[in-house]
Short mmCIF file of C-alpha atoms and ligand atoms in Angstrom, two decimals:
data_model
loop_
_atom_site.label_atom_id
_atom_site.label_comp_id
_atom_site.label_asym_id
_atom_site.label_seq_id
_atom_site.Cartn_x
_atom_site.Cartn_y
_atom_site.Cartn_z
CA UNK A 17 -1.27 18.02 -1.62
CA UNK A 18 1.48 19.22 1.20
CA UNK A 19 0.32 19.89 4.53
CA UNK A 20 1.61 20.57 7.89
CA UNK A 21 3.87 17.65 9.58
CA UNK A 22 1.82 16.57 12.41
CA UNK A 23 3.86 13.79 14.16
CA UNK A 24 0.94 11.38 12.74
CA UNK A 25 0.76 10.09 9.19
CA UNK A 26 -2.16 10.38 7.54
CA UNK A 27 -1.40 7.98 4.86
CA UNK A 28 0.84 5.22 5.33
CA UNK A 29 2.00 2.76 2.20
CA UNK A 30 3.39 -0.76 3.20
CA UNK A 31 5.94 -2.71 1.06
CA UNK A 32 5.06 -5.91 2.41
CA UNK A 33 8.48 -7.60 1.74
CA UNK A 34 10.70 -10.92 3.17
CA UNK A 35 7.40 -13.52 3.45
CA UNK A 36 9.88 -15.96 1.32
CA UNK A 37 12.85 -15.69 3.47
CA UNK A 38 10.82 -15.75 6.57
CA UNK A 39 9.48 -19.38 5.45
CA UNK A 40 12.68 -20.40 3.93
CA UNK A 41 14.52 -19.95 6.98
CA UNK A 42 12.19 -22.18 9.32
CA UNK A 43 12.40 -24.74 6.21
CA UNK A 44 8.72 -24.10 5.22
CA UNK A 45 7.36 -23.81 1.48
CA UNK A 46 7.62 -19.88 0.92
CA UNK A 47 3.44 -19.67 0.71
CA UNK A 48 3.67 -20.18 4.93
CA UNK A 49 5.58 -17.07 4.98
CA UNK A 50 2.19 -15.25 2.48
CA UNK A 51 -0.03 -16.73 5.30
CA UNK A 52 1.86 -15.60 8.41
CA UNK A 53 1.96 -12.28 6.78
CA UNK A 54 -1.40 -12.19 7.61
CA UNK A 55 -1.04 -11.58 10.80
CA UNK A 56 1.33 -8.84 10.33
CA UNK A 57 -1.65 -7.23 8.43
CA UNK A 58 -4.04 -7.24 11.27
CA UNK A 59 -1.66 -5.80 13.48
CA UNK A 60 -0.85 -2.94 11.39
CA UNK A 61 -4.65 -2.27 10.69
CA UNK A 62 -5.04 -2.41 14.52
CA UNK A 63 -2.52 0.08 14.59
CA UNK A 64 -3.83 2.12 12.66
CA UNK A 65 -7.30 2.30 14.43
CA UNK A 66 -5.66 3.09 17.60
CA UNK A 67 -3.18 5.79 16.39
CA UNK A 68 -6.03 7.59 14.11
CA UNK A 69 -4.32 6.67 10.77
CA UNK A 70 -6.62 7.12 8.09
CA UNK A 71 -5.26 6.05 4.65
CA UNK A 72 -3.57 2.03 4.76
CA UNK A 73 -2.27 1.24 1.54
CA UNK A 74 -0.43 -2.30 1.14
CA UNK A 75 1.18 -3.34 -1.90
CA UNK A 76 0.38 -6.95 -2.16
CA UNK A 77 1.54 -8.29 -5.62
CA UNK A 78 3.41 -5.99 -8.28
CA UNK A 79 3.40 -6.01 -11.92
CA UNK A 80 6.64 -7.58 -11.74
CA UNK A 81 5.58 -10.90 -9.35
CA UNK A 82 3.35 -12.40 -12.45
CA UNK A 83 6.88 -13.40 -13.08
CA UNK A 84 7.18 -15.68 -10.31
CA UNK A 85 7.20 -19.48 -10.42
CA UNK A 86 3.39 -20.44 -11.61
CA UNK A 87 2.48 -22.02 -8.59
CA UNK A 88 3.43 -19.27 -6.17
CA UNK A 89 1.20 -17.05 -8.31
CA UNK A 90 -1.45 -19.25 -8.15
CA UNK A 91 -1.58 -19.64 -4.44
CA UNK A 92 -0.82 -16.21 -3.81
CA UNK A 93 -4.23 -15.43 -5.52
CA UNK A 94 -5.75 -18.61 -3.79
CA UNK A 95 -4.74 -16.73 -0.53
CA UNK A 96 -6.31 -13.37 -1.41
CA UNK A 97 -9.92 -15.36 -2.20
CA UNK A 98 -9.37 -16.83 0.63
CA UNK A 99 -8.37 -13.42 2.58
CA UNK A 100 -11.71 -11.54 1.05
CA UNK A 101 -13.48 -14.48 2.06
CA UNK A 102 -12.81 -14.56 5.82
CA UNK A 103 -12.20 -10.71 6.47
CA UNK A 104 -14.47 -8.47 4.61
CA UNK A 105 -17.22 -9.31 8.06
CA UNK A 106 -13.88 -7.77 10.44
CA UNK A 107 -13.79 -5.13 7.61
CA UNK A 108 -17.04 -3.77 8.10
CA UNK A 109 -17.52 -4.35 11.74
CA UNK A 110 -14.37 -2.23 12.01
CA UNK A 111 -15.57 0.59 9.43
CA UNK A 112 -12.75 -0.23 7.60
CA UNK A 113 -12.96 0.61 3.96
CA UNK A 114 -11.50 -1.76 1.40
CA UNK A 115 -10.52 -0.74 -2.43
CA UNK A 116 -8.15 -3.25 -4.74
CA UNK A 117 -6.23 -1.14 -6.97
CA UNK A 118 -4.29 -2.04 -9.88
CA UNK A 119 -4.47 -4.15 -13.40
CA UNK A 120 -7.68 -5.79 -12.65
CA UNK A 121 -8.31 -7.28 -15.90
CA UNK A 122 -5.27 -9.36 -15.24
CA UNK A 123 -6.64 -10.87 -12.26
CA UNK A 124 -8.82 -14.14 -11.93
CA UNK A 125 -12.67 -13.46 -12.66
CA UNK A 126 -13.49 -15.09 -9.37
CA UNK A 127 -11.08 -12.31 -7.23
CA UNK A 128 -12.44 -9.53 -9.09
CA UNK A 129 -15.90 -11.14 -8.46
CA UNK A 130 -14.77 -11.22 -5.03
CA UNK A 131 -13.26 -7.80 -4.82
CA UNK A 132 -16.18 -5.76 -6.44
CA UNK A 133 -18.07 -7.19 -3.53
CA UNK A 134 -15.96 -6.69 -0.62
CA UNK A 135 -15.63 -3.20 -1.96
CA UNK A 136 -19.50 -2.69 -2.08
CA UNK A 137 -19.87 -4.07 0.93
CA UNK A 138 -17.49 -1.85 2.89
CA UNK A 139 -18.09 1.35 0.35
CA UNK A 140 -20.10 3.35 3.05
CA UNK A 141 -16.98 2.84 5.46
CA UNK A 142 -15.29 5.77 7.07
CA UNK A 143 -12.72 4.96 9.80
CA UNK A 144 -9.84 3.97 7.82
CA UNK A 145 -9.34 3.81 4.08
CA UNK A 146 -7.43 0.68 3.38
CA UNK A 147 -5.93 0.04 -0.49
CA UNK A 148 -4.89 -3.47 -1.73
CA UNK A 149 -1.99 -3.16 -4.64
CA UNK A 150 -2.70 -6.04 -6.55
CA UNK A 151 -1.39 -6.46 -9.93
CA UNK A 152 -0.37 -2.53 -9.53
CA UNK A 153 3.06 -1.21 -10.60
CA UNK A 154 3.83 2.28 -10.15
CA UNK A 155 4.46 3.17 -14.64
CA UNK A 156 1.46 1.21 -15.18
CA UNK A 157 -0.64 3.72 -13.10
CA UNK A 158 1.33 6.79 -14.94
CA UNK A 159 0.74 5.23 -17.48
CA UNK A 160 -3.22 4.69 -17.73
CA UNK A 161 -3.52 8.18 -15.73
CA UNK A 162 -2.26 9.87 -18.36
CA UNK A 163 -4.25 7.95 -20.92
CA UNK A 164 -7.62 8.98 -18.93
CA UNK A 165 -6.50 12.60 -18.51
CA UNK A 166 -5.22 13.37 -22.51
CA UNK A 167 -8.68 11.33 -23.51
CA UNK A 168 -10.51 13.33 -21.41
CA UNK A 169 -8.83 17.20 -22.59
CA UNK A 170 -6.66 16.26 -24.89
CA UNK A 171 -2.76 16.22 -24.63
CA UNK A 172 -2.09 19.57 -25.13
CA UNK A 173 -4.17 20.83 -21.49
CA UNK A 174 -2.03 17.94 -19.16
CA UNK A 175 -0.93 18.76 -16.25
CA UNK A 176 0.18 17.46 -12.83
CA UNK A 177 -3.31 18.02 -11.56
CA UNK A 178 -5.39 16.85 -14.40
CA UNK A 179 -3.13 13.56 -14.30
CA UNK A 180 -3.43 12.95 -10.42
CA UNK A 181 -6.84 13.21 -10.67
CA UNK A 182 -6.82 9.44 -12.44
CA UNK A 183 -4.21 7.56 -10.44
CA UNK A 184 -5.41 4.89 -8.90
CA UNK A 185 -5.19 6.56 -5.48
CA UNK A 186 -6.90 9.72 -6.40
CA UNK A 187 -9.29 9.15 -3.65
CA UNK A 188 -6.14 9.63 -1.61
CA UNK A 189 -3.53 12.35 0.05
CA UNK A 190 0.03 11.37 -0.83
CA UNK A 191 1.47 9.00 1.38
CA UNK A 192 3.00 10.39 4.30
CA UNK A 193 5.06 7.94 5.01
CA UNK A 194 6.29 4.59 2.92
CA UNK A 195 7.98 1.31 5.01
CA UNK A 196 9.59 -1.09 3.13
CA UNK A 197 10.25 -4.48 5.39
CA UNK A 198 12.48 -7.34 4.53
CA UNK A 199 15.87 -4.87 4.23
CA UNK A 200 15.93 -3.88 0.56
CA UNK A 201 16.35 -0.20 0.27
CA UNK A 202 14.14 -0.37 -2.81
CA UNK A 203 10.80 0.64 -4.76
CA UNK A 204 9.97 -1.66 -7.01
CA UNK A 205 7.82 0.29 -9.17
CA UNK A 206 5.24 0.75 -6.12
CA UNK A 207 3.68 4.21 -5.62
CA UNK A 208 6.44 6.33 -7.55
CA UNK A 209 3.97 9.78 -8.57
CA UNK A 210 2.03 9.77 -5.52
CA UNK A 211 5.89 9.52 -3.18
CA UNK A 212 7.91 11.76 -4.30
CA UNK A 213 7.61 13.24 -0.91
CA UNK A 214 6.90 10.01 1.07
CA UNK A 215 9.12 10.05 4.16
CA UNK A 216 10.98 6.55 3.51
CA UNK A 217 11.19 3.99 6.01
CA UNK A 218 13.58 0.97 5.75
CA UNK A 219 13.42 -2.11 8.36
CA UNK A 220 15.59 -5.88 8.22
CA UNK A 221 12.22 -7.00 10.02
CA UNK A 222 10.65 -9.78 7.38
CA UNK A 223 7.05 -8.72 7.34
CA UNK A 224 5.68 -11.68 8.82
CA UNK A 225 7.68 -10.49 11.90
CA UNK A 226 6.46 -6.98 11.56
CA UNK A 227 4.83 -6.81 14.75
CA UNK A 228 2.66 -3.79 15.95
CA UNK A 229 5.71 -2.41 18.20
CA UNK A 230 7.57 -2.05 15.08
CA UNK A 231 5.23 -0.26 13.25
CA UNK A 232 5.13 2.01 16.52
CA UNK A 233 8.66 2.55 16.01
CA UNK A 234 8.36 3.51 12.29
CA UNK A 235 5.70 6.06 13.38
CA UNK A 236 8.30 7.31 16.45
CA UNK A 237 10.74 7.93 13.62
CA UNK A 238 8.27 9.54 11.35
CA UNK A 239 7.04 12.02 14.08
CA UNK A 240 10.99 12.86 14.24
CA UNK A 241 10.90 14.05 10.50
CA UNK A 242 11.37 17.77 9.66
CA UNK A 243 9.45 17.34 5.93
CA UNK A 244 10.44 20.87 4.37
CA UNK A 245 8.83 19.76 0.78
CA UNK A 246 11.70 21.87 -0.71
CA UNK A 247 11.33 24.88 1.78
CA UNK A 248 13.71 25.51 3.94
CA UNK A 249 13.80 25.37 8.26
CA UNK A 250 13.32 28.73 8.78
CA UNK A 251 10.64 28.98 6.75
CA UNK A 252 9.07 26.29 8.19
CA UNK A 253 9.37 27.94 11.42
CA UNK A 254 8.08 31.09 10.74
CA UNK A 255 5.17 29.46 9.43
CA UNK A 256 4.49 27.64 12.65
C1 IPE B 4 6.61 -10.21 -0.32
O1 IPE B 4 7.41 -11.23 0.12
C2 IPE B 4 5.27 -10.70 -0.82
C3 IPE B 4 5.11 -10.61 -2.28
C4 IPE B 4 5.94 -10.03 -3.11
C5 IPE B 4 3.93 -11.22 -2.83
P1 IPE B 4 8.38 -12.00 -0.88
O2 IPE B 4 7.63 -13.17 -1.43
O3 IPE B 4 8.94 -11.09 -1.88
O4 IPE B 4 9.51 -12.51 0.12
P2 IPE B 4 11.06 -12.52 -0.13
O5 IPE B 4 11.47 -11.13 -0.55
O6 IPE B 4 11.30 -13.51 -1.23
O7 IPE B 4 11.64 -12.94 1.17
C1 IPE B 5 7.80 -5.89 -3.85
O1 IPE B 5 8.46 -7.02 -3.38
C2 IPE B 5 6.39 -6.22 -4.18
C3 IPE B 5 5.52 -6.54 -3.05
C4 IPE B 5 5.83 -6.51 -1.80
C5 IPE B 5 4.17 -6.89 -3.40
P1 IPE B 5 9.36 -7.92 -4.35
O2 IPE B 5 9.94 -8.99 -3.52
O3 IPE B 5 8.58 -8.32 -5.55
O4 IPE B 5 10.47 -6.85 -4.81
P2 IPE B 5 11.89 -7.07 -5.51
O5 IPE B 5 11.65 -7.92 -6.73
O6 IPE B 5 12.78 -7.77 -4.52
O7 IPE B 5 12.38 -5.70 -5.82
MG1 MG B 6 10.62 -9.94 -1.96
#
């Protein structure tokens, strides 16, 4: 799925990292640093609307945070009821489209009760595409992909095609670009199929400071890329 570099993304991912430290550092319980994050969200959604991005996809909770301390999982969900509660009425005023991706069986019936219907609700939705990674990890999605795809035509017939078309973002172009906030130059077993040709995009801004200018500086820098998906800058150019 390569295309022409435009200047502006069509698919941006968010590593939504640094709520913790954010908190810690003004001496608050690290869940105020989940709920100013909030904000951070709107303003990037805003952003979106008003630069023409179509595909918003924000990893929220990994695999690898069911790890955490009990209690910080437990109001982390708490804050994503809460979150589908309150928004999904912005949501569809805005003709925003919301899908939850990831391990959904994991997640509290409630949520997914929640989630199925924020997801109906919004389904006919068509200005922006925006993806919640919730219980998602990057090898789990491989993983069941190529489960669906071998069930489906058996092992033998799999290919990098037949396999895309059951990853959790199939619905989806690649991500053109990937930000990671909170200074770790890191994946953390978000998107790793679907960014092998993500451009990547590393800020020390904790995302609950991640303000709508810096996301406008992110997309400066993007617009700046040369993305050559393994071509070279001449033949870009004659292309062009
Ligand atoms: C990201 O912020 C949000 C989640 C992983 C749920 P963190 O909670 O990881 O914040 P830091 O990295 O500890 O500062
Ligand atoms: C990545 O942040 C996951 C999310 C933002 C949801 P983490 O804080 O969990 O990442 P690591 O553990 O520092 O790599
Ligand atoms: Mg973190």
């Amino acid at each position: 799925m390569q295309r022409l570099h435009t200047g502006v993304p069509r698919h941006v991912a968010i590593i939504m990292d640094g709520n913790g430290r954010w908190a810690t550092a003004r001496h608050l319980p690290r869940m105020a640093g989940h709920n100013r994050g909030m904000e951070s969200v709107r303003a990037v959604l805003e952003t979106c609307g008003r630069r023409g991005i179509e595909y918003l996809t924000l990893f929220a909770f990994s695999s690898e945070n069911w790890h955490r301390p009990a209690d910080e999982v437990s109001t982390l969900m708490r804050l994503f009821v809460s979150a589908l509660q309150r928004e999904v009425v912005k949501l569809v005023e805005n003709d925003v489209r919301l899908r939850v991706v990831g391990e959904r069986n994991t997640l509290d019936p409630e949520l997914r009760r929640l989630i199925a219907e924020a997801e109906e609700r919004t389904a006919a939705n068509t200005r922006l595409q925006l993806t919640l990674c919730v219980s998602y990890g990057g090898r789990w999605d491989i993983v069941q992909a190529a489960r669906a795809a071998a069930r489906e035509q058996g092992i033998e017939a799999l290919d990098e095609a037949s396999l895309e078309r059951h990853l959790a973002l199939a619905f989806a172009p690649e991500p053109d670009l990937l930000i990671r906030t909170g200074g770790e130059q890191r994946i953390s077993n978000f998107l790793l199929w679907q960014c092998a040709y993500a451009e990547l995009y590393f800020t020390h801004a904790l995302w609950p400071d991640f303000s709508a200018a810096a996301f406008d500086e992110a997309l400066a820098w993007y617009a700046q890329r040369e993305r050559r998906f393994g071509r070279t800058s001449q033949q870009l150019a004659a292309n062009s």
